[in-house]
Tab-separated table of C-alpha atoms and ligand atoms in Angstrom:
chain	number	residue	atom	x	y	z
A	8	MET	CA	-19.777	52.200	-9.402
A	9	SER	CA	-17.175	54.329	-7.835
A	10	ILE	CA	-13.654	53.406	-6.921
A	11	GLN	CA	-13.276	51.980	-3.418
A	12	ILE	CA	-10.084	52.669	-1.502
A	13	TYR	CA	-8.953	50.967	1.674
A	14	ASN	CA	-8.162	53.871	3.975
A	15	THR	CA	-5.630	53.134	6.739
A	16	LEU	CA	-7.126	56.023	8.697
A	17	THR	CA	-10.569	54.417	8.999
A	18	ARG	CA	-9.477	50.800	8.379
A	19	LYS	CA	-12.288	50.487	5.870
A	20	LYS	CA	-12.841	50.464	2.158
A	21	GLU	CA	-14.503	53.735	1.304
A	22	PRO	CA	-15.901	55.148	-1.927
A	23	PHE	CA	-13.341	57.497	-3.380
A	24	ILE	CA	-14.698	61.027	-3.594
A	25	PRO	CA	-12.010	63.654	-4.164
A	26	LEU	CA	-12.335	67.066	-2.559
A	27	GLU	CA	-12.685	68.769	-5.903
A	28	GLU	CA	-14.740	66.952	-8.531
A	29	GLY	CA	-12.637	65.299	-11.195
A	30	LYS	CA	-9.323	66.265	-9.586
A	31	VAL	CA	-7.016	64.176	-7.432
A	32	LYS	CA	-4.170	65.514	-5.341
A	33	MET	CA	-1.811	62.713	-4.515
A	34	TYR	CA	1.429	62.623	-2.534
A	35	VAL	CA	3.757	59.637	-2.266
A	36	CYS	CA	6.750	59.587	0.087
A	37	GLY	CA	9.899	59.210	-1.970
A	38	PRO	CA	13.345	57.774	-1.253
A	39	THR	CA	16.279	58.986	0.805
A	40	VAL	CA	18.928	59.265	-1.867
A	41	TYR	CA	22.264	57.817	-0.756
A	42	ASN	CA	22.196	54.491	-2.616
A	43	TYR	CA	20.422	52.687	-5.442
A	44	ILE	CA	16.840	51.731	-4.607
A	45	HIS	CA	16.121	48.109	-3.709
A	46	ILE	CA	13.070	46.199	-4.872
A	47	GLY	CA	11.285	46.998	-1.607
A	48	ASN	CA	11.572	50.712	-2.465
A	49	ALA	CA	10.434	49.979	-6.006
A	50	ARG	CA	7.141	48.442	-4.926
A	51	PRO	CA	5.398	51.665	-3.800
A	52	VAL	CA	6.739	53.454	-6.877
A	53	ILE	CA	5.190	50.836	-9.186
A	54	VAL	CA	1.995	50.432	-7.151
A	55	PHE	CA	1.184	54.130	-6.877
A	56	ASP	CA	2.195	54.804	-10.464
A	57	THR	CA	-0.461	52.232	-11.360
A	58	VAL	CA	-3.009	53.859	-9.029
A	59	ARG	CA	-2.293	57.153	-10.749
A	60	ARG	CA	-2.712	55.554	-14.194
A	61	TYR	CA	-6.010	53.951	-13.251
A	62	LEU	CA	-7.365	57.212	-11.835
A	63	GLN	CA	-6.403	58.866	-15.122
A	64	TYR	CA	-8.061	56.033	-17.052
A	65	ARG	CA	-11.176	56.768	-14.989
A	66	GLY	CA	-11.028	60.363	-16.164
A	67	PHE	CA	-9.510	62.064	-13.138
A	68	ASP	CA	-7.009	64.851	-13.506
A	69	VAL	CA	-4.276	63.652	-11.147
A	70	GLN	CA	-1.724	65.973	-9.621
A	71	PHE	CA	1.052	63.695	-8.394
A	72	VAL	CA	3.902	64.738	-6.121
A	73	SER	CA	6.740	62.628	-4.744
A	74	ASN	CA	9.678	63.962	-2.746
A	75	PHE	CA	13.374	63.248	-2.438
A	76	THR	CA	14.934	63.280	1.013
A	77	ASP	CA	18.271	64.757	0.031
A	78	VAL	CA	19.719	65.542	3.447
A	79	ASP	CA	19.733	63.274	6.518
A	80	ASP	CA	22.117	61.324	8.783
A	81	LYS	CA	22.642	58.426	6.370
A	82	ILE	CA	23.325	60.760	3.468
A	83	ILE	CA	25.840	62.790	5.466
A	84	LYS	CA	27.553	59.612	6.703
A	85	THR	CA	27.769	58.089	3.212
A	86	ALA	CA	29.029	61.343	1.671
A	87	ASN	CA	31.747	61.501	4.347
A	88	GLU	CA	32.773	57.899	3.739
A	89	LEU	CA	33.011	58.480	-0.008
A	90	GLY	CA	34.696	61.867	0.399
A	91	GLU	CA	31.945	63.435	-1.672
A	92	GLU	CA	29.838	66.562	-1.246
A	93	VAL	CA	26.292	65.822	-0.056
A	94	GLY	CA	24.875	67.489	-3.191
A	95	GLU	CA	27.060	65.414	-5.529
A	96	LEU	CA	26.019	62.177	-3.846
A	97	THR	CA	22.312	62.974	-3.886
A	98	ASP	CA	22.354	64.217	-7.501
A	99	ARG	CA	24.008	60.987	-8.527
A	100	PHE	CA	21.416	58.811	-6.818
A	101	ILE	CA	18.482	60.942	-7.918
A	102	ASN	CA	19.612	60.344	-11.511
A	103	ALA	CA	20.019	56.634	-10.785
A	104	TYR	CA	16.523	56.595	-9.257
A	105	PHE	CA	14.990	58.073	-12.402
A	106	GLU	CA	16.837	55.545	-14.563
A	107	ASP	CA	15.634	52.639	-12.430
A	108	VAL	CA	11.996	53.639	-12.120
A	109	SER	CA	11.641	54.678	-15.733
A	110	ALA	CA	12.961	51.235	-16.727
A	111	LEU	CA	10.162	49.887	-14.531
A	112	GLY	CA	7.649	51.886	-16.534
A	113	CYS	CA	6.962	54.540	-13.883
A	114	GLY	CA	6.224	58.045	-15.118
A	115	LYS	CA	7.698	61.165	-13.571
A	116	ALA	CA	5.630	62.932	-10.941
A	117	ASP	CA	4.289	66.418	-11.659
A	118	ALA	CA	6.773	67.584	-9.046
A	119	HIS	CA	9.744	65.909	-7.355
A	120	PRO	CA	10.554	68.430	-4.612
A	121	ARG	CA	13.766	68.115	-2.617
A	122	VAL	CA	14.242	69.037	1.035
A	123	THR	CA	17.236	71.265	0.326
A	124	GLU	CA	15.072	73.373	-2.016
A	125	HIS	CA	12.511	73.969	0.738
A	126	ILE	CA	14.579	74.905	3.784
A	127	ASP	CA	13.020	78.398	4.075
A	128	ASP	CA	9.495	76.973	3.869
A	129	ILE	CA	10.391	74.373	6.482
A	130	ILE	CA	11.772	76.992	8.893
A	131	ALA	CA	8.669	79.171	8.425
A	132	PHE	CA	6.420	76.147	9.081
A	133	ILE	CA	8.298	75.228	12.270
A	134	GLU	CA	8.141	78.823	13.489
A	135	VAL	CA	4.345	78.726	13.306
A	136	LEU	CA	4.255	75.415	15.213
A	137	VAL	CA	6.425	76.998	17.925
A	138	GLU	CA	4.154	80.068	18.069
A	139	LYS	CA	1.092	77.863	18.413
A	140	GLY	CA	2.677	75.876	21.233
A	141	PHE	CA	2.964	72.657	19.209
A	142	ALA	CA	6.744	72.794	19.202
A	143	TYR	CA	9.544	73.884	21.509
A	144	GLU	CA	13.216	74.653	21.234
A	145	SER	CA	15.681	72.686	23.316
A	146	GLN	CA	19.468	73.032	23.107
A	147	GLY	CA	19.396	74.161	19.481
A	148	ASP	CA	16.932	71.455	18.416
A	149	VAL	CA	13.210	71.961	17.941
A	150	TYR	CA	10.771	69.199	18.934
A	151	TYR	CA	7.122	68.549	18.242
A	152	ARG	CA	5.038	68.420	21.422
A	153	THR	CA	3.054	65.222	20.764
A	154	ARG	CA	0.921	65.516	23.949
A	155	LYS	CA	-0.482	68.774	22.650
A	156	PHE	CA	-1.991	67.197	19.513
A	157	ASP	CA	-5.271	65.428	20.313
A	158	GLY	CA	-5.311	63.141	17.315
A	159	TYR	CA	-1.847	61.697	17.848
A	160	GLY	CA	-2.038	57.963	17.112
A	161	LYS	CA	-5.170	58.081	14.962
A	162	LEU	CA	-3.488	56.663	11.859
A	163	SER	CA	-1.802	53.781	13.674
A	164	HIS	CA	-4.945	53.289	15.822
A	165	GLN	CA	-3.075	53.400	19.085
A	166	SER	CA	-3.172	55.748	22.014
A	167	ILE	CA	-0.164	57.877	22.728
A	168	ASP	CA	0.679	55.633	25.712
A	169	GLU	CA	0.482	52.448	23.660
A	170	LEU	CA	2.702	54.026	21.041
A	171	LYS	CA	5.205	54.989	23.677
A	172	VAL	CA	5.518	51.425	24.910
A	173	GLY	CA	5.611	50.021	21.378
A	174	ALA	CA	8.194	52.426	20.111
A	175	ARG	CA	10.587	51.736	22.994
A	176	ILE	CA	11.937	55.240	22.747
A	177	GLU	CA	14.487	56.196	25.339
A	178	GLU	CA	13.678	59.012	27.676
A	179	SER	CA	15.979	61.963	27.344
A	180	ASP	CA	16.337	65.207	29.217
A	181	ILE	CA	16.361	67.192	25.986
A	182	LYS	CA	12.740	66.269	25.219
A	183	GLU	CA	9.633	66.827	27.329
A	184	ASN	CA	8.239	63.473	26.255
A	185	ALA	CA	9.810	60.379	24.750
A	186	LEU	CA	7.475	60.473	21.714
A	187	ASP	CA	8.326	64.070	20.850
A	188	PHE	CA	10.230	64.126	17.592
A	189	ALA	CA	12.736	66.506	16.035
A	190	LEU	CA	11.531	69.144	13.601
A	191	TRP	CA	14.937	70.802	13.522
A	192	LYS	CA	18.309	69.324	14.466
A	193	SER	CA	21.263	71.470	15.477
A	194	ALA	CA	24.324	70.917	13.314
A	195	LYS	CA	27.348	68.988	14.467
A	196	GLU	CA	30.774	70.442	13.709
A	197	GLY	CA	31.554	70.379	9.978
A	198	GLU	CA	28.119	69.103	8.943
A	199	ILE	CA	26.028	70.603	6.163
A	200	SER	CA	23.710	73.156	7.800
A	201	TRP	CA	21.454	76.157	7.314
A	202	ASP	CA	20.917	79.248	9.489
A	203	SER	CA	17.699	79.317	11.467
A	204	PRO	CA	16.173	81.187	14.424
A	205	TRP	CA	17.481	78.288	16.572
A	206	GLY	CA	21.028	78.382	15.219
A	207	LYS	CA	22.695	76.356	12.506
A	208	GLY	CA	21.040	73.063	11.728
A	209	ARG	CA	18.853	71.069	9.353
A	210	PRO	CA	15.303	69.747	9.253
A	211	GLY	CA	14.209	66.497	10.875
A	212	TRP	CA	12.786	63.914	8.481
A	213	HIS	CA	9.010	64.145	9.007
A	214	ILE	CA	8.593	67.878	8.559
A	215	GLU	CA	9.646	67.849	4.892
A	216	CYS	CA	6.580	65.946	3.696
A	217	SER	CA	4.152	68.190	5.580
A	218	VAL	CA	5.817	71.244	4.066
A	219	MET	CA	6.271	69.972	0.519
A	220	ALA	CA	2.783	68.451	0.284
A	221	ARG	CA	1.343	71.807	1.347
A	222	GLU	CA	3.573	73.857	-0.945
A	223	HIS	CA	2.751	71.750	-3.992
A	224	LEU	CA	-0.783	70.514	-3.317
A	225	GLY	CA	-2.375	72.732	-0.654
A	226	ASP	CA	-3.642	72.206	2.901
A	227	THR	CA	-5.726	69.111	2.234
A	228	ILE	CA	-4.751	66.381	-0.170
A	229	ASP	CA	-6.857	63.489	-1.431
A	230	ILE	CA	-4.459	60.550	-1.314
A	231	HIS	CA	-1.306	60.191	0.743
A	232	ALA	CA	0.591	57.002	0.081
A	233	GLY	CA	3.709	55.058	0.946
A	234	GLY	CA	5.027	51.759	2.246
A	235	GLN	CA	3.297	50.362	5.339
A	236	ASP	CA	6.485	50.817	7.379
A	237	LEU	CA	5.898	54.573	7.097
A	238	THR	CA	2.556	54.500	8.948
A	239	PHE	CA	4.289	55.033	12.280
A	240	PRO	CA	6.011	57.243	13.067
A	241	HIS	CA	6.450	59.046	9.742
A	242	HIS	CA	2.859	59.471	8.585
A	243	GLU	CA	1.513	59.844	12.098
A	244	ASN	CA	3.947	62.724	12.565
A	245	GLU	CA	3.042	64.281	9.227
A	246	ILE	CA	-0.608	64.399	10.334
A	247	ALA	CA	0.341	65.942	13.681
A	248	GLN	CA	2.465	68.648	12.025
A	249	SER	CA	0.089	69.516	9.194
A	250	GLU	CA	-3.154	69.494	11.150
A	251	ALA	CA	-1.636	71.528	13.972
A	252	MET	CA	-0.523	74.030	11.343
A	253	THR	CA	-3.724	74.383	9.303
A	254	GLY	CA	-6.505	73.146	11.579
A	255	LYS	CA	-7.751	71.162	8.581
A	256	GLN	CA	-7.649	67.501	7.656
A	257	PHE	CA	-4.268	66.769	6.037
A	258	ALA	CA	-5.001	63.729	3.864
A	259	ARG	CA	-8.389	62.146	3.238
A	260	TYR	CA	-7.269	58.694	2.090
A	261	TRP	CA	-4.136	56.992	3.383
A	262	MET	CA	-2.864	54.114	1.285
A	263	HIS	CA	-0.073	51.755	2.346
A	264	ASN	CA	1.521	48.925	0.409
A	265	GLY	CA	2.758	45.665	1.950
A	266	TYR	CA	6.301	44.328	2.271
A	267	ILE	CA	8.458	42.297	-0.080
A	268	ASN	CA	9.960	39.032	1.077
A	269	ILE	CA	12.796	37.281	-0.703
A	270	ASP	CA	12.244	33.513	-0.873
A	271	ASN	CA	9.847	33.859	2.058
A	272	GLU	CA	12.378	35.724	4.166
A	273	LYS	CA	12.431	39.329	5.145
A	274	MET	CA	14.791	41.429	3.055
A	275	SER	CA	17.562	42.668	5.325
A	276	LYS	CA	21.166	43.762	5.206
A	277	SER	CA	22.153	41.079	7.730
A	278	LEU	CA	20.692	38.283	5.603
A	279	GLY	CA	22.543	39.713	2.616
A	280	ASN	CA	19.432	39.369	0.463
A	281	PHE	CA	19.050	43.030	-0.471
A	282	ILE	CA	18.211	43.224	-4.161
A	283	LEU	CA	18.957	46.503	-5.912
A	284	VAL	CA	16.827	47.414	-8.920
A	285	HIS	CA	19.993	48.646	-10.643
A	286	ASP	CA	21.431	45.080	-10.528
A	287	ILE	CA	18.335	42.949	-10.967
A	288	ARG	CA	17.145	44.754	-14.076
A	289	GLN	CA	20.292	43.552	-15.879
A	290	GLN	CA	19.096	39.992	-15.255
A	291	ILE	CA	15.332	40.238	-15.371
A	292	ASP	CA	13.384	42.222	-17.961
A	293	PRO	CA	12.069	45.232	-15.985
A	294	ARG	CA	8.665	44.722	-17.636
A	295	VAL	CA	8.558	41.282	-16.034
A	296	LEU	CA	9.510	42.808	-12.669
A	297	ARG	CA	6.653	45.264	-12.923
A	298	PHE	CA	4.195	42.603	-14.016
A	299	PHE	CA	5.352	40.416	-11.143
A	300	MET	CA	4.886	43.220	-8.574
A	301	LEU	CA	1.370	43.884	-9.820
A	302	SER	CA	0.408	40.214	-9.785
A	303	VAL	CA	-0.298	40.558	-6.056
A	304	HIS	CA	-2.720	43.043	-4.500
A	305	TYR	CA	-0.712	45.987	-3.202
A	306	ARG	CA	-1.715	45.553	0.438
A	307	HIS	CA	-0.545	41.936	0.579
A	308	PRO	CA	3.063	40.907	1.001
A	309	VAL	CA	4.889	39.929	-2.192
A	310	ASN	CA	7.244	36.976	-2.186
A	311	PHE	CA	10.106	37.428	-4.611
A	312	SER	CA	11.319	34.062	-5.842
A	313	GLN	CA	12.797	32.721	-9.054
A	314	GLU	CA	9.753	30.561	-9.605
A	315	LEU	CA	7.202	33.352	-9.225
A	316	VAL	CA	9.202	35.705	-11.414
A	317	GLU	CA	9.355	33.020	-14.111
A	318	SER	CA	5.634	32.514	-13.913
A	319	ALA	CA	5.168	36.291	-14.318
A	320	ALA	CA	7.443	36.163	-17.374
A	321	ASN	CA	5.323	33.389	-18.877
A	322	GLY	CA	2.125	35.296	-18.200
A	323	LEU	CA	3.439	38.431	-19.839
A	324	ASP	CA	4.616	36.348	-22.763
A	325	ARG	CA	1.157	34.866	-23.282
A	326	ILE	CA	-0.336	38.346	-23.469
A	327	GLN	CA	2.351	39.564	-25.875
A	328	THR	CA	1.913	36.490	-28.100
A	329	ALA	CA	-1.857	36.891	-28.319
A	330	TYR	CA	-1.363	40.559	-29.147
A	331	ASN	CA	1.256	39.798	-31.826
A	332	ASN	CA	-0.988	37.144	-33.380
A	333	LEU	CA	-3.904	39.555	-33.542
A	334	LYS	CA	-1.717	42.145	-35.235
A	335	HIS	CA	-0.332	39.637	-37.660
A	336	ARG	CA	-3.798	38.387	-38.597
A	337	LEU	CA	-4.975	41.962	-39.059
A	338	SER	CA	-2.650	42.340	-42.037
A	339	THR	CA	-4.535	39.561	-43.832
A	340	SER	CA	-8.114	40.275	-42.682
A	341	ALA	CA	-10.800	42.381	-44.232
A	342	ASP	CA	-14.176	43.544	-43.024
A	343	LEU	CA	-16.926	41.446	-44.488
A	344	GLY	CA	-19.778	43.828	-43.815
A	345	ASP	CA	-21.910	42.484	-40.982
A	346	GLN	CA	-20.663	43.411	-37.514
A	347	PRO	CA	-19.942	40.385	-35.358
A	348	ASP	CA	-21.431	41.868	-32.204
A	349	ILE	CA	-21.013	38.751	-30.158
A	350	TRP	CA	-17.213	39.157	-29.999
A	351	ILE	CA	-17.417	42.863	-29.309
A	352	HIS	CA	-19.708	42.076	-26.367
A	353	LYS	CA	-17.318	39.457	-25.078
A	354	VAL	CA	-14.424	41.905	-25.150
A	355	ASP	CA	-16.545	44.508	-23.366
A	356	GLU	CA	-17.335	41.946	-20.704
A	357	ALA	CA	-13.603	41.426	-20.028
A	358	VAL	CA	-13.124	45.192	-19.803
A	359	ARG	CA	-15.936	45.393	-17.248
A	360	GLN	CA	-14.321	42.606	-15.273
A	361	PHE	CA	-11.023	44.521	-15.332
A	362	GLU	CA	-12.663	47.740	-14.180
A	363	THR	CA	-14.594	46.002	-11.404
A	364	ALA	CA	-11.315	44.557	-10.121
A	365	MET	CA	-9.486	47.866	-10.293
A	366	ASP	CA	-12.404	49.768	-8.746
A	367	ASP	CA	-12.110	47.418	-5.792
A	368	ASP	CA	-9.097	49.057	-4.129
A	369	PHE	CA	-6.937	48.713	-7.260
A	370	ASN	CA	-6.923	44.944	-7.299
A	371	THR	CA	-4.347	44.455	-10.038
A	372	ALA	CA	-4.212	40.693	-9.414
A	373	ASN	CA	-7.863	40.345	-10.429
A	374	GLY	CA	-7.374	42.933	-13.152
A	375	MET	CA	-4.727	40.678	-14.664
A	376	ALA	CA	-7.115	37.739	-14.482
A	377	ALA	CA	-9.483	39.761	-16.692
A	378	ILE	CA	-6.650	40.361	-19.163
A	379	PHE	CA	-5.951	36.618	-19.257
A	380	GLU	CA	-9.646	36.056	-20.022
A	381	LEU	CA	-9.143	38.355	-22.958
A	382	VAL	CA	-6.093	36.322	-24.027
A	383	LYS	CA	-8.159	33.127	-23.982
A	384	MET	CA	-10.903	34.769	-25.998
A	385	ALA	CA	-8.470	36.168	-28.541
A	386	ASN	CA	-6.906	32.728	-28.971
A	387	VAL	CA	-10.334	31.194	-29.579
A	388	TYR	CA	-11.237	33.926	-32.029
A	389	LEU	CA	-7.983	33.461	-33.919
A	390	LEU	CA	-9.009	29.847	-34.598
A	391	GLU	CA	-11.871	31.123	-36.731
A	392	LYS	CA	-11.277	30.998	-40.429
A	393	ASN	CA	-12.829	34.329	-41.331
A	394	THR	CA	-11.671	36.809	-38.742
A	395	GLN	CA	-12.704	40.391	-39.264
A	396	ALA	CA	-10.586	43.515	-39.032
A	397	THR	CA	-13.173	45.249	-36.830
A	398	VAL	CA	-12.998	42.528	-34.197
A	399	LEU	CA	-9.230	42.141	-34.413
A	400	ASN	CA	-8.834	45.872	-33.968
A	401	TYR	CA	-11.216	45.862	-31.048
A	402	PHE	CA	-9.163	43.171	-29.331
A	403	ILE	CA	-5.914	45.004	-30.092
A	404	THR	CA	-6.990	48.417	-28.818
A	405	THR	CA	-8.522	46.850	-25.719
A	406	PHE	CA	-5.267	45.035	-24.914
A	407	GLU	CA	-3.404	48.295	-25.421
A	408	ARG	CA	-5.726	50.285	-23.140
A	409	LEU	CA	-5.645	47.789	-20.293
A	410	MET	CA	-1.905	47.149	-20.424
A	411	GLU	CA	-1.319	50.901	-20.492
A	412	VAL	CA	-3.164	51.129	-17.154
A	413	LEU	CA	-0.730	48.585	-15.726
A	414	GLY	CA	2.157	50.639	-17.109
A	415	LEU	CA	3.080	47.880	-19.542
A	416	PRO	CA	2.480	49.290	-23.008
A	417	PHE	CA	3.343	46.976	-25.888
A	418	GLY	CA	6.703	47.766	-27.395
A	419	GLY	CA	6.871	48.516	-31.090
A	420	GLU	CA	7.949	45.658	-33.313
A	421	GLU	CA	11.652	44.980	-32.968
A	422	LEU	CA	13.793	46.166	-35.844
A	423	LEU	CA	15.414	43.438	-37.900
A	424	ASP	CA	19.145	43.571	-38.561
A	425	ASP	CA	18.533	44.417	-42.223
A	426	GLU	CA	16.321	47.342	-41.315
A	427	ILE	CA	18.963	48.667	-38.929
A	428	GLU	CA	21.690	48.375	-41.560
A	429	GLY	CA	19.424	50.146	-44.038
A	430	LEU	CA	18.804	53.044	-41.662
A	431	ILE	CA	22.510	53.361	-40.888
A	432	GLU	CA	23.211	53.506	-44.624
A	433	GLU	CA	20.577	56.191	-45.040
A	434	ARG	CA	22.082	58.149	-42.168
A	435	LEU	CA	25.514	58.058	-43.778
A	436	THR	CA	24.084	59.364	-47.030
A	437	ALA	CA	22.259	62.116	-45.167
A	438	ARG	CA	25.487	63.132	-43.461
A	439	ARG	CA	27.415	63.148	-46.706
A	440	GLU	CA	24.745	65.459	-48.072
A	441	ARG	CA	25.050	67.556	-44.913
A	442	ASN	CA	21.402	66.849	-44.136
A	443	PHE	CA	22.057	66.767	-40.394
A	444	SER	CA	18.473	67.019	-39.280
A	445	ARG	CA	17.698	63.760	-41.128
A	446	SER	CA	20.798	62.067	-39.784
A	447	ASP	CA	19.906	63.096	-36.210
A	448	GLU	CA	16.366	61.914	-36.756
A	449	ILE	CA	17.600	58.464	-37.742
A	450	ARG	CA	19.956	58.318	-34.775
A	451	ASP	CA	17.057	59.189	-32.432
A	452	LEU	CA	14.767	56.662	-34.050
A	453	LEU	CA	17.348	53.933	-33.582
A	454	LYS	CA	17.980	55.055	-30.006
A	455	GLU	CA	14.267	54.755	-29.288
A	456	LYS	CA	14.427	51.173	-30.501
A	457	GLY	CA	17.372	50.532	-28.200
A	458	ILE	CA	20.032	50.551	-30.922
A	459	ILE	CA	23.264	52.266	-29.979
A	460	LEU	CA	25.485	53.674	-32.724
A	461	GLU	CA	29.199	54.159	-32.492
A	462	ASP	CA	30.999	56.116	-35.202
A	463	THR	CA	34.539	54.867	-35.722
A	464	ALA	CA	37.232	55.482	-38.319
A	465	GLN	CA	36.217	52.200	-39.952
A	466	GLY	CA	32.565	53.213	-40.192
A	467	THR	CA	29.498	53.017	-37.977
A	468	ARG	CA	29.136	50.104	-35.622
A	469	TRP	CA	25.916	49.303	-33.819
A	470	LYS	CA	24.656	47.178	-30.984
A	471	ARG	CA	21.380	46.520	-29.213
A	472	GLY	CA	21.269	48.345	-25.866
B	759	LIG	ZN1	6.776	61.396	3.792
């Protein structure tokens, strides 16, 4: 069985066959960095991190790229309001982004390109579009000529005229057509800008992804992903730019995740129900947040409510408890010789169920159901008097493998207070003996376990981070 992916481009589930056998080139649109990300921004990060993990589990070599939009109107406006340089503001929120998503268990991409690092590539790309007649200069701006690109509208499955009505774009005398979009914007007085053949200015939003995907992954990529709100115009415009440039298909599979509602209402500034990851992860264990997000298939809307988050917390707890019990029993079990195949088969059956779910367009909700089957089985097995190390280990490693795919690896056992005190004592001795490599090692070990040390005149204090 191969993996099936729902492709927005064809509106069908299709077997996933990458261009190059065994390799996947994947691009996910990243955030515009002028604030902390909210939980709506976090959903695609978690979802596509999980897609990446499952593809890796299936043996694919995944090359994963996700960009940062680090110059645009909102960034410039916010920087002005805060009296900060654009670069300072974006650096700050890029760091905050990494903190937030790593707390949510998301790995770093192979590349996180930024617009401001690719201005020359962007200008060169636009120049070719102008040469080919797909773009034109107008009063210092450069626009994409949408009428010239035959496939315009193919991702959103609408004709160019339908899109025009739907988008309610105002006619202007700067553009030939209302749907034409800016590739290059001339700079206003005092704004951050770069020199170009069309005067000082900066790139429009859509062009960056076409350029950075090509620079980092090549002309044709396997999977292009993002939130469903990006389908039009952003992704439609990316296709128009890239395919006009190369004459080749830009992305073979387009994946889009659904929205997040808060207590069944749309998340919006006016309703004041915007939830920032930075804030919410102080209140809710980020592992629970991730588990909650994955408890719904990525294409469906997620409803964020206290009740559903609590139920996710309980679910995660049940898995952790079964896992802990297995580990605990392992310390008192021995192998008795004959292999209890029946339990091994049962575990394998749950793994197959998990893989079938994930093969079906990454259905994490059903994948979790398979993990809960495994929990039930483990609990039944643990009732047996003579459990065997082989079976216990098989359960344990299976739990570890499947939870790793969901980006929820089991944490190591928590350190007890006594153990922490003991290590701090050992560190002090090491320092007295000027064995600094050992003392650093202990500090790092404690840091890994979330223990923060503070050296004071009265001695070393510690707290759990
Ligand atoms: Zn993009």
